[in-house]
Structures are given as structure tokens and as C-alpha cells.
Amino acid sequence: MWTRNIRMFSSFVKSHTLSDKRIKLVHNNKCGYPYAITEDQKLFITEGNPETNRKLQELLMFLYLKHERGDTLPKSITVLELTDLLNLSNTEVESKLQMYERRREKLFTNANVTKNLYVRPKSRVEKRTRGTGSIHDEPVRNSMFLPIIPRSQSLFYNINLGKGLSFGQQVVFDCSYDSYMSSAQLRETAKYLNSCVHINRKNRRPFGLNFCNVERNSQVMHHFKHENGGIEFLPINIYECSYLKLFHKEDIVYVSPHVSRELEYHPDDIYVIGALNRSEEKLALKKARLEGIRCARLPLNFRQLKRRNYVPSLWEMFERLLIEKNS
């Protein structure tokens, strides 16, 4: 019984192997057919039936004539696919061959994509020397210039920001409006503050940034730290006191879009921008008038002027202030 089962299993494996085996296209075949079929494969297809053998010969002759005319044939075909073509007409055989060729091209393309997606894992030496600028780093080998490491780039921008804080003109962000904004508006304001810091870092003549009226549990600063990450390493000033205690009142100009007077830039002025959402900008104007501070609005560009009742955001006001300074 065991011997019989082993024989049945071996015959099944043999037939399965024959059915999956691909027959390649041969250009100079001695037998005259485009595909070189072995005797075992021919026996598997015909099963010893002379009628099936005749159909196989006719099919191979038809494929040979197509090949001689210059028509494209699949470069390889399986035994099962060849068996399916036996009982089809010539037109159906041609459409089937085209389908086989398209399927083969698709499989080949997918295999190439998978191969390109594979990334060779880095060795220990590459991991250890990655981004250090050592001689083992691959960009250094292929170039005469040292690589620009992101850490060095960030350090350069921070030094630039520190120069603005020490020698440049000062800008104040008034952070006393937490109670007037919702949580979504607080997050948006923190995002705008983060954008202001980043564009100021990369400017050739940066402002010195000062955050005033910052409460101990300020929600804006909490979201700002979450947005920025390394706020403790940024050269910026954060004060709990008011800007009136830090700068002379005569030099302070509160920037607000709800004023008719247009700003005339002066390098000795201290510009204050309210850290609040654009929908609450009128609060900054009220506060500035109560404190007796000069107010001015930044000039709008052509696109902003076309929009009726346009209120620029915190980030847009700071960017416009940088443009006024560098122009």
C-alpha cells in the first residue's frame, strides 16, 4: 500500500512539474518548430491520442508560419498553455498568444519594480559613519566637497538667528491672548509662530525675536514647543513681563491690519505683532490704543488688495515685515 501511494505521489509530482515547465522559443530549431518540445512533454499533452497529436502538429506548424512571417510570439510558453491552444481556431490562438505575452510582460515589470524597491541593509561601518563626514562616508568618496550635514546646517541657521538677536532689529510677539482663542486657533497660531521663526532663521538679515507676556502655563507656547521640538536651543528671548518694561514706549509700533495708517519702516522701531488668530485681530488694536502705542498696518500686495476685507495672518505680517526690512 505504501509503495502504491509513493508511486501515485511521484507521478503527480512529475505531471505537475511538466505542466508548469516553460517551453522557450528557439529560432534555429532542427525539428522545424518554433518551440522545442521534449518527448515527455509531447506525451503529457497528447496522452498517446493520435488525434491530439495531429492537432499538436498543426498548431506547431501554424506557430512556425507565424514566426517565419515575422509575427511576434511569446518567448516562452508553458505546457498547459500549449494544451489550451489545441482546440482553438487560428484567430483565437492569436488572441491567446497576445494575452500570454501581455501577462509575461506584466510579471516581468512587477519583478523589476520589486527588485528596485529592495534596499540593501547598511553595514555597521556605514551606520556608524553615516553623516559624520568621515572618509568612509560614500558622498565624500565621490566628491571633492564635504557633505552638508543637516545638524551643521541647523547650527548655522541658529547662529544666524543669534546674530539677529544680538545685533539686529527687534520684533516682539505678544502672547497675551490665550484666553480669547479656542484650542484649534491656539494650534494654528503656534504653527504660524513656528513658520515665522524658520523664515527668520534663513533670512540674510534676521530680526531678533522676543516673546513677551508669556504665562507660565501658556497654551500657545505649549503648542509652539510641540511644533518646533528644540525650542530650548533656539536663540530667542521669552519673557513673562510686558514689552513696555523692555523697550521704550516711543519706539514701539503695534502692527495691526485694522488701522488706516500705513507703516513707514524705520530701523530703530520695535515692531509688535499679536500672537493671535486672524479672526481676533481687532483685540490687538484695542490693546494698543489702551496702552497708548503707535499702530500701523503693513502694505498689502496686489493679490491681497483684490480681496475685500482681507486680514493677513500672523505669518504673512511677519513675512511682509521682513520684505520691508530687506527692500
CSV table of N, CA and C in Angstrom, one decimal, residues 121-261:
chain,number,residue,atom,x,y,z
A,121,PRO,N,20.6,46.5,3.1
A,121,PRO,CA,20.8,46.9,4.5
A,121,PRO,C,22.2,47.5,4.7
A,122,LYS,N,22.3,48.5,5.5
A,122,LYS,CA,23.6,49.2,5.7
A,122,LYS,C,24.4,48.3,6.6
A,123,SER,N,25.7,48.3,6.4
A,123,SER,CA,26.6,47.6,7.3
A,123,SER,C,26.8,48.4,8.5
A,124,ARG,N,27.5,47.8,9.5
A,124,ARG,CA,27.8,48.5,10.8
A,124,ARG,C,28.7,49.8,10.5
A,125,VAL,N,29.6,49.6,9.6
A,125,VAL,CA,30.5,50.8,9.4
A,125,VAL,C,29.8,51.9,8.8
A,126,GLU,N,28.9,51.6,7.8
A,126,GLU,CA,28.1,52.7,7.2
A,126,GLU,C,27.2,53.4,8.2
A,127,LYS,N,26.5,52.5,9.1
A,127,LYS,CA,25.7,53.1,10.1
A,127,LYS,C,26.4,54.0,11.1
A,128,ARG,N,27.6,53.6,11.4
A,128,ARG,CA,28.4,54.3,12.4
A,128,ARG,C,29.0,55.6,11.9
A,129,THR,N,29.3,55.6,10.6
A,129,THR,CA,29.9,56.8,10.0
A,129,THR,C,28.9,57.6,9.2
A,130,ARG,N,27.6,57.3,9.2
A,130,ARG,CA,26.6,58.0,8.4
A,130,ARG,C,26.5,59.4,8.9
A,131,GLY,N,26.7,60.4,8.0
A,131,GLY,CA,26.5,61.8,8.3
A,131,GLY,C,27.6,62.4,9.1
A,132,THR,N,28.7,61.7,9.3
A,132,THR,CA,29.8,62.3,10.1
A,132,THR,C,30.8,63.0,9.3
A,133,GLY,N,30.8,62.8,7.9
A,133,GLY,CA,31.8,63.4,7.1
A,133,GLY,C,33.1,62.7,7.1
A,134,SER,N,33.2,61.5,7.6
A,134,SER,CA,34.4,60.7,7.6
A,134,SER,C,34.8,60.2,6.2
A,135,ILE,N,35.9,59.6,6.1
A,135,ILE,CA,36.4,59.1,4.8
A,135,ILE,C,35.6,57.9,4.4
A,136,HIS,N,34.9,57.3,5.3
A,136,HIS,CA,34.1,56.1,5.0
A,136,HIS,C,32.7,56.5,4.4
A,137,ASP,N,32.4,57.8,4.5
A,137,ASP,CA,31.1,58.2,4.1
A,137,ASP,C,31.1,58.2,2.5
A,138,GLU,N,30.1,57.7,1.9
A,138,GLU,CA,30.1,57.5,0.5
A,138,GLU,C,30.1,58.8,-0.3
A,139,PRO,N,29.3,59.8,0.1
A,139,PRO,CA,29.4,61.1,-0.7
A,139,PRO,C,30.8,61.7,-0.7
A,140,VAL,N,31.6,61.5,0.4
A,140,VAL,CA,32.9,62.1,0.4
A,140,VAL,C,33.8,61.4,-0.6
A,141,ARG,N,33.6,60.1,-0.8
A,141,ARG,CA,34.5,59.4,-1.8
A,141,ARG,C,34.2,59.9,-3.2
A,142,ASN,N,33.0,60.3,-3.5
A,142,ASN,CA,32.7,60.7,-4.9
A,142,ASN,C,32.7,62.1,-5.2
A,143,SER,N,33.1,62.9,-4.2
A,143,SER,CA,33.1,64.4,-4.4
A,143,SER,C,34.3,65.0,-3.7
A,144,MET,N,34.7,66.1,-4.2
A,144,MET,CA,35.8,66.8,-3.6
A,144,MET,C,35.4,67.8,-2.5
A,145,PHE,N,34.0,67.9,-2.4
A,145,PHE,CA,33.5,68.8,-1.4
A,145,PHE,C,33.0,68.0,-0.2
A,146,LEU,N,33.0,68.6,1.0
A,146,LEU,CA,32.5,67.9,2.2
A,146,LEU,C,31.0,67.9,2.1
A,147,PRO,N,30.3,66.9,2.7
A,147,PRO,CA,28.8,66.9,2.6
A,147,PRO,C,28.3,67.9,3.6
A,148,ILE,N,27.1,68.5,3.3
A,148,ILE,CA,26.4,69.4,4.2
A,148,ILE,C,25.5,68.5,5.1
A,149,ILE,N,25.9,68.4,6.3
A,149,ILE,CA,25.2,67.6,7.3
A,149,ILE,C,24.0,68.4,7.8
A,150,PRO,N,22.8,67.9,8.0
A,150,PRO,CA,21.7,68.6,8.5
A,150,PRO,C,21.9,69.3,9.8
A,151,ARG,N,22.7,68.6,10.7
A,151,ARG,CA,23.0,69.2,12.0
A,151,ARG,C,23.8,70.4,11.9
A,152,SER,N,24.8,70.4,11.0
A,152,SER,CA,25.6,71.6,10.8
A,152,SER,C,24.8,72.7,10.2
A,153,GLN,N,23.9,72.4,9.3
A,153,GLN,CA,23.0,73.4,8.6
A,153,GLN,C,22.1,74.0,9.7
A,154,SER,N,21.5,73.2,10.5
A,154,SER,CA,20.7,73.8,11.6
A,154,SER,C,21.5,74.7,12.5
A,155,LEU,N,22.7,74.3,12.8
A,155,LEU,CA,23.6,75.1,13.7
A,155,LEU,C,23.9,76.4,13.0
A,156,PHE,N,24.1,76.4,11.7
A,156,PHE,CA,24.4,77.7,11.0
A,156,PHE,C,23.2,78.6,11.1
A,157,TYR,N,22.0,78.1,10.9
A,157,TYR,CA,20.8,78.9,10.9
A,157,TYR,C,20.6,79.5,12.3
A,158,ASN,N,20.9,78.7,13.4
A,158,ASN,CA,20.7,79.2,14.7
A,158,ASN,C,21.7,80.3,15.0
A,159,ILE,N,22.9,80.1,14.5
A,159,ILE,CA,23.9,81.2,14.7
A,159,ILE,C,23.4,82.5,14.0
A,160,ASN,N,22.8,82.3,12.8
A,160,ASN,CA,22.3,83.5,12.1
A,160,ASN,C,21.2,84.1,12.9
A,161,LEU,N,20.3,83.3,13.5
A,161,LEU,CA,19.3,83.8,14.4
A,161,LEU,C,19.8,84.5,15.6
A,162,GLY,N,20.9,84.0,16.1
A,162,GLY,CA,21.6,84.6,17.3
A,162,GLY,C,22.2,86.0,16.9
A,163,LYS,N,22.7,86.1,15.7
A,163,LYS,CA,23.2,87.4,15.3
A,163,LYS,C,22.1,88.4,15.2
A,164,GLY,N,21.0,88.0,14.7
A,164,GLY,CA,19.8,88.9,14.7
A,164,GLY,C,19.4,89.4,16.1
A,165,LEU,N,19.4,88.4,17.0
A,165,LEU,CA,19.0,88.8,18.4
A,165,LEU,C,20.0,89.7,19.0
A,166,SER,N,21.3,89.6,18.7
A,166,SER,CA,22.3,90.4,19.3
A,166,SER,C,22.5,91.8,18.7
A,167,PHE,N,22.5,91.8,17.3
A,167,PHE,CA,22.8,93.0,16.6
A,167,PHE,C,21.7,93.5,15.7
A,168,GLY,N,20.6,92.7,15.5
A,168,GLY,CA,19.6,93.2,14.6
A,168,GLY,C,18.5,93.9,15.2
A,169,GLN,N,17.5,94.3,14.4
A,169,GLN,CA,16.3,94.9,14.9
A,169,GLN,C,15.4,94.0,15.6
A,170,GLN,N,14.7,94.4,16.6
A,170,GLN,CA,13.9,93.5,17.5
A,170,GLN,C,12.4,93.5,17.1
A,171,VAL,N,11.9,92.3,17.1
A,171,VAL,CA,10.4,92.1,16.9
A,171,VAL,C,9.8,91.4,18.0
A,172,VAL,N,8.7,91.8,18.5
A,172,VAL,CA,8.0,91.2,19.7
A,172,VAL,C,6.8,90.5,19.2
A,173,PHE,N,6.6,89.3,19.8
A,173,PHE,CA,5.3,88.6,19.6
A,173,PHE,C,4.6,88.7,20.9
A,174,ASP,N,3.4,89.3,20.9
A,174,ASP,CA,2.6,89.5,22.1
A,174,ASP,C,1.8,88.2,22.4
A,175,CYS,N,2.1,87.5,23.4
A,175,CYS,CA,1.4,86.2,23.7
A,175,CYS,C,0.4,86.3,24.8
A,176,SER,N,-0.3,87.4,24.8
A,176,SER,CA,-1.3,87.6,26.0
A,176,SER,C,-2.7,87.3,25.6
A,177,TYR,N,-2.9,86.5,24.5
A,177,TYR,CA,-4.3,86.4,24.0
A,177,TYR,C,-4.8,84.9,24.1
A,178,ASP,N,-4.2,84.1,25.0
A,178,ASP,CA,-4.6,82.7,25.0
A,178,ASP,C,-6.0,82.5,25.4
A,179,SER,N,-6.5,83.3,26.3
A,179,SER,CA,-7.9,83.1,26.8
A,179,SER,C,-9.0,83.5,25.7
A,180,TYR,N,-8.6,84.2,24.6
A,180,TYR,CA,-9.5,84.6,23.6
A,180,TYR,C,-9.6,83.7,22.4
A,181,MET,N,-8.8,82.6,22.5
A,181,MET,CA,-8.8,81.7,21.3
A,181,MET,C,-9.2,80.3,21.8
A,182,SER,N,-9.7,79.5,20.8
A,182,SER,CA,-10.0,78.1,21.0
A,182,SER,C,-8.8,77.3,20.9
A,183,SER,N,-8.9,76.0,21.2
A,183,SER,CA,-7.7,75.1,21.1
A,183,SER,C,-7.2,75.0,19.6
A,184,ALA,N,-8.2,75.0,18.7
A,184,ALA,CA,-7.8,74.9,17.3
A,184,ALA,C,-7.1,76.2,16.8
A,185,GLN,N,-7.6,77.3,17.3
A,185,GLN,CA,-6.9,78.6,17.0
A,185,GLN,C,-5.5,78.7,17.6
A,186,LEU,N,-5.4,78.1,18.8
A,186,LEU,CA,-4.1,78.1,19.5
A,186,LEU,C,-3.1,77.3,18.7
A,187,ARG,N,-3.5,76.2,18.3
A,187,ARG,CA,-2.6,75.3,17.5
A,187,ARG,C,-2.2,76.0,16.2
A,188,GLU,N,-3.2,76.7,15.5
A,188,GLU,CA,-2.9,77.4,14.3
A,188,GLU,C,-1.9,78.5,14.5
A,189,THR,N,-2.1,79.3,15.6
A,189,THR,CA,-1.2,80.4,16.0
A,189,THR,C,0.2,79.9,16.3
A,190,ALA,N,0.3,78.7,17.0
A,190,ALA,CA,1.6,78.2,17.2
A,190,ALA,C,2.3,77.7,15.9
A,191,LYS,N,1.5,77.2,15.0
A,191,LYS,CA,2.1,76.8,13.7
A,191,LYS,C,2.6,78.1,13.0
A,192,TYR,N,1.9,79.2,13.0
A,192,TYR,CA,2.4,80.4,12.4
A,192,TYR,C,3.6,81.0,13.1
A,193,LEU,N,3.7,80.9,14.4
A,193,LEU,CA,4.9,81.3,15.1
A,193,LEU,C,6.1,80.5,14.7
A,194,ASN,N,5.9,79.2,14.5
A,194,ASN,CA,7.0,78.3,14.1
A,194,ASN,C,7.4,78.7,12.7
A,195,SER,N,6.5,79.0,11.8
A,195,SER,CA,6.9,79.4,10.5
A,195,SER,C,7.7,80.7,10.5
A,196,CYS,N,7.3,81.6,11.4
A,196,CYS,CA,8.0,82.9,11.5
A,196,CYS,C,9.4,82.7,11.9
A,197,VAL,N,9.6,81.8,12.9
A,197,VAL,CA,11.0,81.5,13.3
A,197,VAL,C,11.8,80.9,12.2
A,198,HIS,N,11.2,80.0,11.4
A,198,HIS,CA,12.0,79.3,10.4
A,198,HIS,C,12.4,80.3,9.2
A,199,ILE,N,11.5,81.1,8.8
A,199,ILE,CA,11.8,82.0,7.7
A,199,ILE,C,12.8,83.1,8.2
A,200,ASN,N,12.7,83.4,9.5
A,200,ASN,CA,13.7,84.4,10.1
A,200,ASN,C,15.1,83.8,10.2
A,201,ARG,N,15.2,82.5,10.5
A,201,ARG,CA,16.5,81.9,10.6
A,201,ARG,C,17.2,81.9,9.3
A,202,LYS,N,16.5,81.7,8.2
A,202,LYS,CA,17.1,81.6,6.9
A,202,LYS,C,17.3,83.0,6.2
A,203,ASN,N,16.8,84.0,6.8
A,203,ASN,CA,16.9,85.3,6.2
A,203,ASN,C,18.4,85.9,6.4
A,204,ARG,N,18.8,86.6,5.4
A,204,ARG,CA,20.2,87.1,5.5
A,204,ARG,C,20.3,88.3,6.5
A,205,ARG,N,19.2,88.9,6.8
A,205,ARG,CA,19.2,90.0,7.8
A,205,ARG,C,18.1,89.7,8.8
A,206,PRO,N,18.3,88.8,9.7
A,206,PRO,CA,17.1,88.3,10.5
A,206,PRO,C,16.8,89.3,11.6
A,207,PHE,N,15.6,89.3,12.1
A,207,PHE,CA,15.2,90.0,13.3
A,207,PHE,C,15.6,89.3,14.5
A,208,GLY,N,15.7,90.1,15.6
A,208,GLY,CA,15.8,89.5,16.9
A,208,GLY,C,14.4,89.2,17.5
A,209,LEU,N,14.1,87.9,17.8
A,209,LEU,CA,12.7,87.5,18.2
A,209,LEU,C,12.6,87.5,19.7
A,210,ASN,N,11.5,88.2,20.2
A,210,ASN,CA,11.2,88.3,21.6
A,210,ASN,C,9.7,87.9,21.8
A,211,PHE,N,9.5,87.0,22.7
A,211,PHE,CA,8.1,86.5,23.1
A,211,PHE,C,7.8,87.1,24.4
A,212,CYS,N,6.9,88.0,24.5
A,212,CYS,CA,6.5,88.7,25.7
A,212,CYS,C,5.1,88.3,26.2
A,213,ASN,N,4.8,88.6,27.5
A,213,ASN,CA,3.6,88.3,28.1
A,213,ASN,C,3.3,86.8,28.1
A,214,VAL,N,4.3,86.0,28.2
A,214,VAL,CA,4.2,84.6,28.2
A,214,VAL,C,3.9,84.1,29.6
A,215,GLU,N,2.7,83.5,29.8
A,215,GLU,CA,2.4,83.0,31.1
A,215,GLU,C,3.1,81.6,31.3
A,216,ARG,N,3.1,81.2,32.6
A,216,ARG,CA,3.8,80.0,32.9
A,216,ARG,C,3.2,78.8,32.2
A,217,ASN,N,1.9,78.7,32.2
A,217,ASN,CA,1.2,77.6,31.5
A,217,ASN,C,0.6,78.1,30.2
A,218,SER,N,1.3,78.8,29.4
A,218,SER,CA,0.8,79.3,28.2
A,218,SER,C,0.5,78.2,27.2
A,219,GLN,N,-0.7,78.2,26.6
A,219,GLN,CA,-1.1,77.1,25.7
A,219,GLN,C,-0.4,77.4,24.3
A,220,VAL,N,-0.3,78.6,23.9
A,220,VAL,CA,0.4,78.9,22.7
A,220,VAL,C,1.8,78.4,22.7
A,221,MET,N,2.6,78.7,23.8
A,221,MET,CA,3.9,78.2,23.8
A,221,MET,C,4.0,76.7,24.0
A,222,HIS,N,3.0,76.1,24.6
A,222,HIS,CA,3.0,74.6,24.7
A,222,HIS,C,2.9,74.0,23.3
A,223,HIS,N,2.0,74.5,22.5
A,223,HIS,CA,1.8,74.0,21.1
A,223,HIS,C,3.1,74.4,20.2
A,224,PHE,N,3.6,75.6,20.5
A,224,PHE,CA,4.8,76.0,19.8
A,224,PHE,C,6.0,75.1,20.1
A,225,LYS,N,6.2,74.7,21.3
A,225,LYS,CA,7.2,73.7,21.6
A,225,LYS,C,7.0,72.4,20.9
A,226,HIS,N,5.7,72.0,20.9
A,226,HIS,CA,5.3,70.7,20.2
A,226,HIS,C,5.6,70.8,18.7
A,227,GLU,N,5.4,72.0,18.1
A,227,GLU,CA,5.6,72.1,16.7
A,227,GLU,C,7.1,72.2,16.4
A,228,ASN,N,7.9,72.9,17.3
A,228,ASN,CA,9.3,73.1,17.0
A,228,ASN,C,10.2,72.0,17.5
A,229,GLY,N,9.9,71.5,18.7
A,229,GLY,CA,10.8,70.4,19.2
A,229,GLY,C,11.9,71.0,20.0
A,230,GLY,N,12.9,71.6,19.4
A,230,GLY,CA,14.1,72.1,20.1
A,230,GLY,C,14.1,73.5,20.4
A,231,ILE,N,13.0,74.0,21.1
A,231,ILE,CA,12.8,75.4,21.3
A,231,ILE,C,13.9,75.9,22.3
A,232,GLU,N,14.4,75.0,23.2
A,232,GLU,CA,15.3,75.5,24.2
A,232,GLU,C,16.7,75.8,23.6
A,233,PHE,N,16.9,75.3,22.3
A,233,PHE,CA,18.2,75.5,21.7
A,233,PHE,C,18.1,76.7,20.7
A,234,LEU,N,16.9,77.3,20.6
A,234,LEU,CA,16.8,78.4,19.7
A,234,LEU,C,17.2,79.7,20.4
A,235,PRO,N,18.0,80.6,19.7
A,235,PRO,CA,18.4,81.9,20.3
A,235,PRO,C,17.2,82.9,20.2
A,236,ILE,N,16.2,82.7,21.1
A,236,ILE,CA,15.1,83.7,21.1
A,236,ILE,C,14.9,84.0,22.6
A,237,ASN,N,14.3,85.2,22.8
A,237,ASN,CA,14.0,85.6,24.2
A,237,ASN,C,12.6,85.4,24.5
A,238,ILE,N,12.3,84.8,25.7
A,238,ILE,CA,11.0,84.6,26.2
A,238,ILE,C,10.8,85.2,27.5
A,239,TYR,N,9.8,86.2,27.6
A,239,TYR,CA,9.7,87.0,28.8
A,239,TYR,C,8.2,86.8,29.4
A,240,GLU,N,8.1,86.8,30.7
A,240,GLU,CA,6.8,86.8,31.3
A,240,GLU,C,6.3,88.2,31.4
A,241,CYS,N,7.2,89.2,31.4
A,241,CYS,CA,6.7,90.6,31.6
A,241,CYS,C,6.3,91.2,30.2
A,242,SER,N,5.8,92.4,30.3
A,242,SER,CA,5.3,93.1,29.1
A,242,SER,C,6.5,93.7,28.4
A,243,TYR,N,6.2,94.0,27.1
A,243,TYR,CA,7.3,94.6,26.3
A,243,TYR,C,7.5,96.1,26.7
A,244,LEU,N,6.5,96.7,27.4
A,244,LEU,CA,6.7,98.1,27.8
A,244,LEU,C,7.8,98.2,28.9
A,245,LYS,N,8.1,97.1,29.6
A,245,LYS,CA,9.2,97.1,30.5
A,245,LYS,C,10.5,96.9,29.9
A,246,LEU,N,10.5,96.4,28.7
A,246,LEU,CA,11.8,96.1,28.0
A,246,LEU,C,12.3,97.1,27.0
A,247,PHE,N,11.3,97.8,26.4
A,247,PHE,CA,11.7,98.8,25.4
A,247,PHE,C,11.0,100.1,25.7
A,248,HIS,N,11.5,101.2,25.1
A,248,HIS,CA,10.9,102.5,25.2
A,248,HIS,C,9.5,102.5,24.5
A,249,LYS,N,8.6,103.2,25.1
A,249,LYS,CA,7.2,103.2,24.6
A,249,LYS,C,7.2,104.0,23.3
A,250,GLU,N,8.1,105.0,23.1
A,250,GLU,CA,8.1,105.8,21.9
A,250,GLU,C,8.6,105.1,20.7
A,251,ASP,N,9.4,104.0,20.9
A,251,ASP,CA,9.9,103.2,19.8
A,251,ASP,C,9.0,102.1,19.4
A,252,ILE,N,8.0,101.8,20.1
A,252,ILE,CA,7.2,100.6,19.9
A,252,ILE,C,6.1,101.0,18.8
A,253,VAL,N,5.9,100.1,17.9
A,253,VAL,CA,4.9,100.2,16.9
A,253,VAL,C,4.1,98.9,16.8
A,254,TYR,N,2.8,98.9,17.1
A,254,TYR,CA,2.0,97.7,17.1
A,254,TYR,C,1.4,97.5,15.7
A,255,VAL,N,1.7,96.4,15.1
A,255,VAL,CA,1.3,96.1,13.7
A,255,VAL,C,-0.1,95.5,13.8
A,256,SER,N,-1.0,96.1,13.1
A,256,SER,CA,-2.4,95.6,13.1
A,256,SER,C,-3.0,95.9,11.7
A,257,PRO,N,-3.7,95.0,11.1
A,257,PRO,CA,-4.3,95.3,9.8
A,257,PRO,C,-5.6,96.2,9.8
A,258,HIS,N,-6.1,96.5,11.0
A,258,HIS,CA,-7.3,97.3,11.1
A,258,HIS,C,-7.0,98.7,11.4
A,259,VAL,N,-5.9,99.2,10.9
A,259,VAL,CA,-5.6,100.6,11.0
A,259,VAL,C,-5.4,101.2,9.6
A,260,SER,N,-5.9,102.5,9.5
A,260,SER,CA,-5.8,103.2,8.2
A,260,SER,C,-4.4,103.6,7.9
A,261,ARG,N,-3.6,103.9,8.9
A,261,ARG,CA,-2.2,104.4,8.7
A,261,ARG,C,-1.3,103.3,8.3
